[in-house]
Amino acid sequence: MLRISKLSDYAIVLLSEIAREQGGQGVTARHLAASTHIALPTVVKLLKLLKDHGVLLSIQGRNGGYRLAHRPSDTNLAVIIEAVEGPIALTECMNEELDCQIHHNCNTKAHWVHINAAFRQALSVVNLNDLTRGTMPVRVSWNGDRAPAL
Amino acid sequence: MLRISKLSDYAIVLLSEIAREQGGQGVTARHLAASTHIALPTVVKLLKLLKDHGVLLSIQGRNGGYRLAHRPSDTNLAVIIEAVEGPIALTECMNEELDCQIHHNCNTKAHWVHINAAFRQALSVVNLNDLTRGTMPVRVSWNGDRAPAL
DNA sequence: TAAAATGGGACCAATTCAGTCCTGTATTGG
DNA sequence: CCAATACAGGACTGAATTGGTCCCATTTTA
């Protein structure tokens, strides 16, 4: 598997739509549900999450709605996914220490730190601007150079 | 979340152990369970998976066990994770077309293809040799250059 | 021939995930 | 002023996935 959750996927679609439509006023959850075909309760849930994590601003009351908290170019996939799923931590041992009982001579952690960073980097290069316009954001290059031994 | 599954994590530990101990004979599941502190049934399950996907070779019968199918330097994290979790496909739309009903003007797919490739690349650079010796395998570099628009 | 090993399933429990529902608060147009 | 519209914040449920166990068959060899 190893999937981005559906919710994250939805969140990306929703934010793209907001970035696309955002005029002076905010965009309402109801409107987004209609234009993206995502069920309203799910849309509401996600928008709240994104607001709590500072990705969106909300306007309450009758003519309310949501607006991007930052410029589209500053809202990237890493931020969005972290808002919905929490911090990107590919392995258990990344987040807390937890004292991984399985294997004490575990020297894999240093590698995970790198992989984690590379992955987050790949995500953070793509922003809402890239998604609303049709631009390809990034060319990945990778040098296989070896860093000095630990 | 966005975690590598525990099983993948275990698999990496098991393979590291096999790479470390592998002499002429194969290493038994029982022995691996003891040396890694992973429950035997789980070890058995994983070794079978890894064998089915060509990562390990098995020797049946009394003095049987498992051996690496390839050199440690040829067994990398991408291969291991794919053996345990299936193909690396960060989003639903990567694997099959499935005609993603949510959003028809979806131009995110091209981005996911890139992110997916970058992630797999990051995983494939780390191999069993790196894990058994304490070498840092990779220095990640990333150029933010923009490729031409789609 | 019995013991030790893999082979191949089925199976269960627990967690996580996706999605819904309900009630409250803020704002504003009429 | 009040009703309609929108967000706020939970609780809750059903489904799917995951982690883990168990059982029995087959292979090999001391």
Short mmCIF file of C-alpha atoms (C1' of nucleotides) in Angstrom, two decimals:
data_model
loop_
_atom_site.label_atom_id
_atom_site.label_comp_id
_atom_site.label_asym_id
_atom_site.label_seq_id
_atom_site.Cartn_x
_atom_site.Cartn_y
_atom_site.Cartn_z
CA MET A 1 0.00 0.00 0.00
CA LEU A 2 1.85 3.01 1.30
CA ARG A 3 -0.78 5.47 0.30
CA ILE A 4 -1.48 9.07 0.97
CA SER A 5 -4.86 8.93 2.71
CA LYS A 6 -7.99 9.75 0.74
CA LEU A 7 -8.59 12.69 3.03
CA SER A 8 -5.27 14.23 2.03
CA ASP A 9 -6.12 13.66 -1.55
CA TYR A 10 -9.47 15.39 -1.08
CA ALA A 11 -7.78 18.23 0.76
CA ILE A 12 -5.51 18.85 -2.18
CA VAL A 13 -8.44 18.93 -4.55
CA LEU A 14 -10.36 21.28 -2.27
CA LEU A 15 -7.48 23.68 -1.89
CA SER A 16 -6.83 23.69 -5.61
CA GLU A 17 -10.44 24.61 -6.13
CA ILE A 18 -10.26 27.37 -3.55
CA ALA A 19 -7.10 28.73 -5.12
CA ARG A 20 -8.79 28.68 -8.48
CA GLU A 21 -12.03 30.34 -7.44
CA GLN A 22 -10.92 32.61 -4.71
CA GLY A 23 -12.12 36.12 -5.46
CA GLY A 24 -12.76 38.77 -2.86
CA GLN A 25 -15.15 36.64 -0.84
CA GLY A 26 -14.42 33.32 0.75
CA VAL A 27 -15.57 30.08 -0.79
CA THR A 28 -18.22 28.16 1.13
CA ALA A 29 -18.08 24.52 2.08
CA ARG A 30 -21.38 23.95 0.33
CA HIS A 31 -20.05 25.39 -2.88
CA LEU A 32 -16.89 23.33 -2.70
CA ALA A 33 -18.87 20.17 -2.12
CA ALA A 34 -20.87 20.90 -5.23
CA SER A 35 -17.93 21.76 -7.42
CA THR A 36 -15.66 18.91 -6.35
CA HIS A 37 -18.31 16.19 -5.81
CA ILE A 38 -16.97 15.45 -2.36
CA ALA A 39 -19.70 14.90 0.25
CA LEU A 40 -20.48 18.00 2.26
CA PRO A 41 -19.74 16.58 5.74
CA THR A 42 -16.37 15.44 4.53
CA VAL A 43 -15.65 18.81 3.00
CA VAL A 44 -16.60 20.53 6.24
CA LYS A 45 -14.38 18.23 8.25
CA LEU A 46 -11.40 18.85 6.02
CA LEU A 47 -11.79 22.60 5.84
CA LYS A 48 -11.86 22.74 9.62
CA LEU A 49 -8.68 20.70 9.80
CA LEU A 50 -6.97 22.91 7.28
CA LYS A 51 -8.08 26.00 9.13
CA ASP A 52 -6.82 24.66 12.46
CA HIS A 53 -3.42 24.11 10.89
CA GLY A 54 -3.22 27.59 9.45
CA VAL A 55 -3.67 26.63 5.83
CA LEU A 56 -7.05 28.32 5.56
CA LEU A 57 -8.73 31.31 7.14
CA SER A 58 -12.42 31.18 7.91
CA ILE A 59 -15.05 33.87 7.86
CA GLN A 60 -18.03 33.08 10.01
CA GLY A 61 -21.58 34.19 9.59
CA ARG A 62 -23.92 34.60 6.74
CA ASN A 63 -21.59 35.59 3.94
CA GLY A 64 -18.81 33.52 5.37
CA GLY A 65 -16.55 30.90 3.87
CA TYR A 66 -12.91 30.00 3.62
CA ARG A 67 -9.89 31.69 2.10
CA LEU A 68 -6.29 30.64 1.71
CA ALA A 69 -4.22 31.84 4.62
CA HIS A 70 -1.16 32.25 2.42
CA ARG A 71 -0.33 32.74 -1.21
CA PRO A 72 -0.96 29.70 -3.41
CA SER A 73 2.77 29.45 -4.07
CA ASP A 74 3.37 29.18 -0.34
CA THR A 75 0.90 26.36 0.18
CA ASN A 76 2.63 23.15 -0.78
CA LEU A 77 1.78 19.48 -0.62
CA ALA A 78 3.93 18.81 2.43
CA VAL A 79 2.05 21.41 4.43
CA ILE A 80 -1.32 20.14 3.27
CA ILE A 81 -0.57 16.53 4.00
CA GLU A 82 0.86 17.34 7.39
CA ALA A 83 -2.26 19.32 8.21
CA VAL A 84 -4.47 16.37 7.44
CA GLU A 85 -2.34 13.41 8.50
CA GLY A 86 0.01 14.86 11.03
CA PRO A 87 3.79 15.02 10.73
CA ILE A 88 5.42 13.00 8.00
CA ALA A 89 7.18 10.18 9.79
CA LEU A 90 7.74 7.15 7.67
CA THR A 91 8.71 4.96 10.60
CA GLU A 92 7.60 4.73 14.18
CA CYS A 93 11.07 5.51 15.44
CA MET A 94 11.07 8.87 13.69
CA ASN A 95 8.48 10.57 15.82
CA GLU A 96 9.12 9.55 19.34
CA GLU A 97 12.02 7.63 20.63
CA LEU A 98 9.83 4.82 21.95
CA ASP A 99 12.98 2.83 22.57
CA CYS A 100 12.22 0.41 19.76
CA GLN A 101 12.54 -2.88 21.57
CA ILE A 102 12.93 -4.93 18.49
CA HIS A 103 16.52 -4.37 17.69
CA HIS A 104 18.90 -2.45 19.81
CA ASN A 105 21.76 -2.23 17.39
CA CYS A 106 19.37 -0.56 15.03
CA ASN A 107 21.38 1.58 12.69
CA THR A 108 18.57 2.10 10.26
CA LYS A 109 17.31 5.25 11.91
CA ALA A 110 19.91 7.49 10.33
CA HIS A 111 18.78 6.25 6.95
CA TRP A 112 15.15 6.89 7.68
CA VAL A 113 15.93 10.43 8.61
CA HIS A 114 17.37 10.95 5.17
CA ILE A 115 14.60 9.21 3.32
CA ASN A 116 12.07 11.12 5.30
CA ALA A 117 13.67 14.41 4.43
CA ALA A 118 13.91 13.53 0.77
CA PHE A 119 10.28 12.60 0.69
CA ARG A 120 9.14 15.71 2.43
CA GLN A 121 11.26 17.73 0.09
CA ALA A 122 9.64 16.11 -2.92
CA LEU A 123 6.25 17.04 -1.53
CA SER A 124 7.15 20.57 -0.59
CA VAL A 125 8.28 21.48 -4.07
CA VAL A 126 4.78 21.18 -5.45
CA ASN A 127 2.50 24.07 -4.51
CA LEU A 128 -1.03 25.18 -5.27
CA ASN A 129 0.15 27.41 -8.05
CA ASP A 130 1.53 24.40 -9.83
CA LEU A 131 -1.72 22.55 -9.39
CA THR A 132 -4.02 25.27 -10.65
CA ARG A 133 -1.90 26.18 -13.59
CA GLY A 134 -0.63 23.17 -15.44
CA THR A 135 3.06 23.57 -14.69
CA MET A 136 5.39 20.75 -13.91
CA PRO A 137 7.08 21.93 -10.80
CA VAL A 138 10.25 20.00 -10.47
CA ARG A 139 12.97 18.06 -12.03
CA VAL A 140 14.36 15.52 -9.64
CA SER A 141 18.03 14.94 -9.67
CA TRP A 142 19.82 12.58 -7.44
CA ASN A 143 23.49 12.15 -7.00
CA GLY A 144 24.52 8.81 -5.73
CA ASP A 145 27.51 10.19 -3.93
CA ARG A 146 28.37 8.61 -0.70
CA ALA A 147 28.70 10.69 2.35
CA PRO A 148 31.42 9.72 4.81
CA ALA A 149 30.73 6.73 7.04
CA LEU A 150 29.06 7.34 10.35
CA MET B 1 0.35 9.18 9.74
CA LEU B 2 1.85 8.17 6.44
CA ARG B 3 3.87 5.36 7.82
CA ILE B 4 5.80 2.49 6.41
CA SER B 5 3.95 -0.52 7.80
CA LYS B 6 5.38 -2.31 10.79
CA LEU B 7 5.74 -5.42 8.70
CA SER B 8 8.04 -3.60 6.29
CA ASP B 9 10.01 -2.35 9.19
CA TYR B 10 10.36 -5.87 10.54
CA ALA B 11 11.32 -7.12 7.11
CA ILE B 12 14.17 -4.67 6.94
CA VAL B 13 15.41 -5.74 10.34
CA LEU B 14 15.16 -9.41 9.40
CA LEU B 15 17.02 -8.96 6.15
CA SER B 16 19.72 -6.96 7.84
CA GLU B 17 20.16 -9.78 10.28
CA ILE B 18 20.32 -12.35 7.51
CA ALA B 19 22.86 -10.27 5.64
CA ARG B 20 24.91 -10.01 8.79
CA GLU B 21 24.83 -13.67 9.77
CA GLN B 22 24.67 -15.36 6.45
CA GLY B 23 27.44 -17.93 6.21
CA GLY B 24 27.33 -21.00 4.03
CA GLN B 25 24.10 -22.29 5.53
CA GLY B 26 20.80 -20.52 5.47
CA VAL B 27 19.44 -18.78 8.53
CA THR B 28 16.34 -20.28 10.11
CA ALA B 29 13.15 -18.46 10.98
CA ARG B 30 13.47 -19.69 14.55
CA HIS B 31 16.93 -18.24 14.86
CA LEU B 32 15.86 -14.92 13.40
CA ALA B 33 12.92 -14.69 15.75
CA ALA B 34 15.30 -15.18 18.66
CA SER B 35 17.90 -12.71 17.50
CA THR B 36 15.51 -9.95 16.48
CA HIS B 37 12.83 -10.44 19.15
CA ILE B 38 10.11 -10.54 16.53
CA ALA B 39 7.46 -13.20 17.17
CA LEU B 40 8.11 -16.41 15.27
CA PRO B 41 4.80 -16.57 13.37
CA THR B 42 5.37 -13.06 12.15
CA VAL B 43 8.91 -13.88 11.11
CA VAL B 44 7.69 -16.90 9.20
CA LYS B 45 5.05 -14.89 7.44
CA LEU B 46 7.50 -12.24 6.36
CA LEU B 47 10.18 -14.62 5.18
CA LYS B 48 7.63 -16.35 3.00
CA LEU B 49 6.57 -13.03 1.52
CA LEU B 50 10.14 -12.06 0.84
CA LYS B 51 10.83 -15.42 -0.74
CA ASP B 52 7.77 -15.19 -2.97
CA HIS B 53 9.01 -11.84 -4.23
CA GLY B 54 12.48 -13.11 -5.00
CA VAL B 55 14.28 -11.32 -2.21
CA LEU B 56 15.13 -14.53 -0.39
CA LEU B 57 15.87 -18.11 -1.36
CA SER B 58 14.65 -20.91 0.84
CA ILE B 59 16.14 -24.28 1.63
CA GLN B 60 13.60 -26.81 2.79
CA GLY B 61 14.08 -29.70 5.11
CA ARG B 62 15.97 -30.29 8.27
CA ASN B 63 19.00 -28.09 7.80
CA GLY B 64 17.00 -25.59 5.84
CA GLY B 65 16.60 -21.89 6.19
CA TYR B 66 16.72 -18.74 4.15
CA ARG B 67 19.44 -16.99 2.19
CA LEU B 68 19.55 -13.73 0.32
CA ALA B 69 18.68 -14.22 -3.33
CA HIS B 70 21.00 -11.41 -4.35
CA ARG B 71 24.01 -9.57 -3.06
CA PRO B 72 23.31 -7.31 -0.08
CA SER B 73 24.21 -4.29 -2.20
CA ASP B 74 21.49 -5.28 -4.67
CA THR B 75 18.78 -5.58 -2.05
CA ASN B 76 17.49 -2.10 -1.36
CA LEU B 77 14.68 -0.64 0.68
CA ALA B 78 12.41 -0.04 -2.29
CA VAL B 79 12.55 -3.71 -3.23
CA ILE B 80 11.94 -4.82 0.33
CA ILE B 81 9.00 -2.51 0.90
CA GLU B 82 7.44 -3.42 -2.40
CA ALA B 83 7.76 -7.08 -1.52
CA VAL B 84 5.88 -6.57 1.72
CA GLU B 85 3.42 -3.82 0.87
CA GLY B 86 3.02 -4.07 -2.87
CA PRO B 87 3.93 -1.42 -5.40
CA ILE B 88 4.70 2.03 -4.11
CA ALA B 89 1.76 4.15 -5.21
CA LEU B 90 1.22 7.19 -3.07
CA THR B 91 -2.19 7.91 -4.54
CA GLU B 92 -5.04 5.79 -5.73
CA CYS B 93 -4.85 7.23 -9.21
CA MET B 94 -1.26 6.00 -9.61
CA ASN B 95 -2.01 2.34 -9.75
CA GLU B 96 -5.08 1.91 -11.85
CA GLU B 97 -6.92 4.57 -13.74
CA LEU B 98 -10.14 4.04 -11.78
CA ASP B 99 -11.50 7.12 -13.51
CA CYS B 100 -11.28 9.18 -10.35
CA GLN B 101 -14.80 10.54 -10.14
CA ILE B 102 -13.95 13.32 -7.79
CA HIS B 103 -12.43 15.81 -10.10
CA HIS B 104 -12.24 15.46 -13.80
CA ASN B 105 -9.93 18.31 -14.52
CA CYS B 106 -7.45 16.67 -12.21
CA ASN B 107 -4.00 17.83 -13.15
CA THR B 108 -2.37 16.57 -10.01
CA LYS B 109 -1.52 13.18 -11.41
CA ALA B 110 1.56 14.34 -13.27
CA HIS B 111 2.87 15.70 -10.00
CA TRP B 112 2.22 12.49 -8.14
CA VAL B 113 4.15 10.57 -10.75
CA HIS B 114 7.17 12.72 -9.97
CA ILE B 115 6.81 12.59 -6.23
CA ASN B 116 6.34 8.87 -6.39
CA ALA B 117 9.48 8.44 -8.43
CA ALA B 118 11.48 10.65 -6.10
CA PHE B 119 10.32 8.70 -3.10
CA ARG B 120 11.09 5.35 -4.64
CA GLN B 121 14.49 6.66 -5.63
CA ALA B 122 15.20 7.75 -2.08
CA LEU B 123 14.33 4.27 -0.89
CA SER B 124 16.27 2.44 -3.56
CA VAL B 125 19.52 4.16 -2.73
CA VAL B 126 19.73 2.49 0.67
CA ASN B 127 20.72 -1.17 0.50
CA LEU B 128 21.46 -3.97 2.94
CA ASN B 129 25.14 -3.26 2.79
CA ASP B 130 24.51 0.21 4.13
CA LEU B 131 22.40 -1.17 6.92
CA THR B 132 24.81 -3.82 8.11
CA ARG B 133 27.87 -1.67 7.94
CA GLY B 134 27.23 1.73 9.42
CA THR B 135 27.61 3.76 6.26
CA MET B 136 25.49 6.71 5.38
CA PRO B 137 24.43 5.84 1.90
CA VAL B 138 23.34 9.00 0.36
CA ARG B 139 23.53 12.68 0.24
CA VAL B 140 20.32 14.10 -1.06
CA SER B 141 20.58 17.01 -3.37
CA TRP B 142 17.68 18.69 -4.92
CA ASN B 143 17.61 21.33 -7.55
CA GLY B 144 14.53 23.44 -7.60
CA ASP B 145 14.71 23.97 -11.33
CA ARG B 146 11.48 24.13 -13.11
CA ALA B 147 10.88 21.83 -15.98
CA PRO B 148 8.94 23.20 -18.93
CA ALA B 149 5.18 23.47 -18.55
CA LEU B 150 3.06 20.54 -19.56
"C1'" DT C 1 11.22 -42.36 11.32
"C1'" DA C 2 11.06 -38.56 14.07
"C1'" DA C 3 12.59 -34.02 14.30
"C1'" DA C 4 13.29 -29.70 12.20
"C1'" DA C 5 12.50 -26.82 8.79
"C1'" DT C 6 9.61 -24.39 5.10
"C1'" DG C 7 4.76 -23.94 2.40
"C1'" DG C 8 0.27 -22.28 2.33
"C1'" DG C 9 -3.68 -21.14 3.95
"C1'" DA C 10 -7.48 -19.53 7.06
"C1'" DC C 11 -8.54 -16.83 10.71
"C1'" DC C 12 -9.16 -13.30 14.45
"C1'" DA C 13 -8.50 -9.00 17.03
"C1'" DA C 14 -7.33 -4.36 17.07
"C1'" DT C 15 -6.51 -0.31 15.08
"C1'" DT C 16 -7.19 3.14 11.78
"C1'" DC C 17 -9.87 5.47 8.37
"C1'" DA C 18 -13.75 7.49 6.05
"C1'" DG C 19 -17.79 9.31 6.57
"C1'" DT C 20 -22.03 10.96 9.12
"C1'" DC C 21 -24.68 13.39 12.48
"C1'" DC C 22 -25.90 16.61 15.99
"C1'" DT C 23 -25.78 20.71 18.50
"C1'" DG C 24 -23.80 25.27 19.20
"C1'" DT C 25 -22.07 30.00 17.76
"C1'" DA C 26 -21.33 33.88 14.68
"C1'" DT C 27 -22.96 37.00 11.16
"C1'" DT C 28 -26.02 39.44 8.35
"C1'" DG C 29 -29.90 40.42 5.11
"C1'" DG C 30 -34.54 41.41 5.16
"C1'" DC D 1 -34.93 41.48 15.54
"C1'" DC D 2 -34.93 37.13 13.78
"C1'" DA D 3 -34.38 33.72 10.53
"C1'" DA D 4 -31.25 31.96 7.33
"C1'" DT D 5 -26.65 30.80 6.30
"C1'" DA D 6 -22.24 29.60 7.47
"C1'" DC D 7 -18.59 27.88 10.48
"C1'" DA D 8 -17.12 25.23 15.29
"C1'" DG D 9 -16.56 21.23 17.63
"C1'" DG D 10 -17.54 17.08 18.98
"C1'" DA D 11 -19.31 12.20 19.20
"C1'" DC D 12 -20.21 8.37 16.78
"C1'" DT D 13 -20.43 4.39 13.42
"C1'" DG D 14 -19.28 1.16 9.81
"C1'" DA D 15 -15.80 -0.50 6.90
"C1'" DA D 16 -11.25 -1.55 5.67
"C1'" DT D 17 -6.70 -2.52 6.73
"C1'" DT D 18 -3.19 -4.29 9.57
"C1'" DG D 19 -0.84 -7.09 12.82
"C1'" DG D 20 -0.59 -11.25 14.54
"C1'" DT D 21 -1.82 -16.29 15.41
"C1'" DC D 22 -2.84 -21.04 14.36
"C1'" DC D 23 -3.17 -25.32 11.85
"C1'" DC D 24 -1.76 -28.74 8.92
"C1'" DA D 25 0.99 -30.38 4.85
"C1'" DT D 26 5.48 -31.17 2.67
"C1'" DT D 27 10.44 -31.60 2.48
"C1'" DT D 28 14.76 -33.08 4.18
"C1'" DT D 29 18.06 -35.37 7.06
"C1'" DA D 30 20.30 -37.12 11.36
#
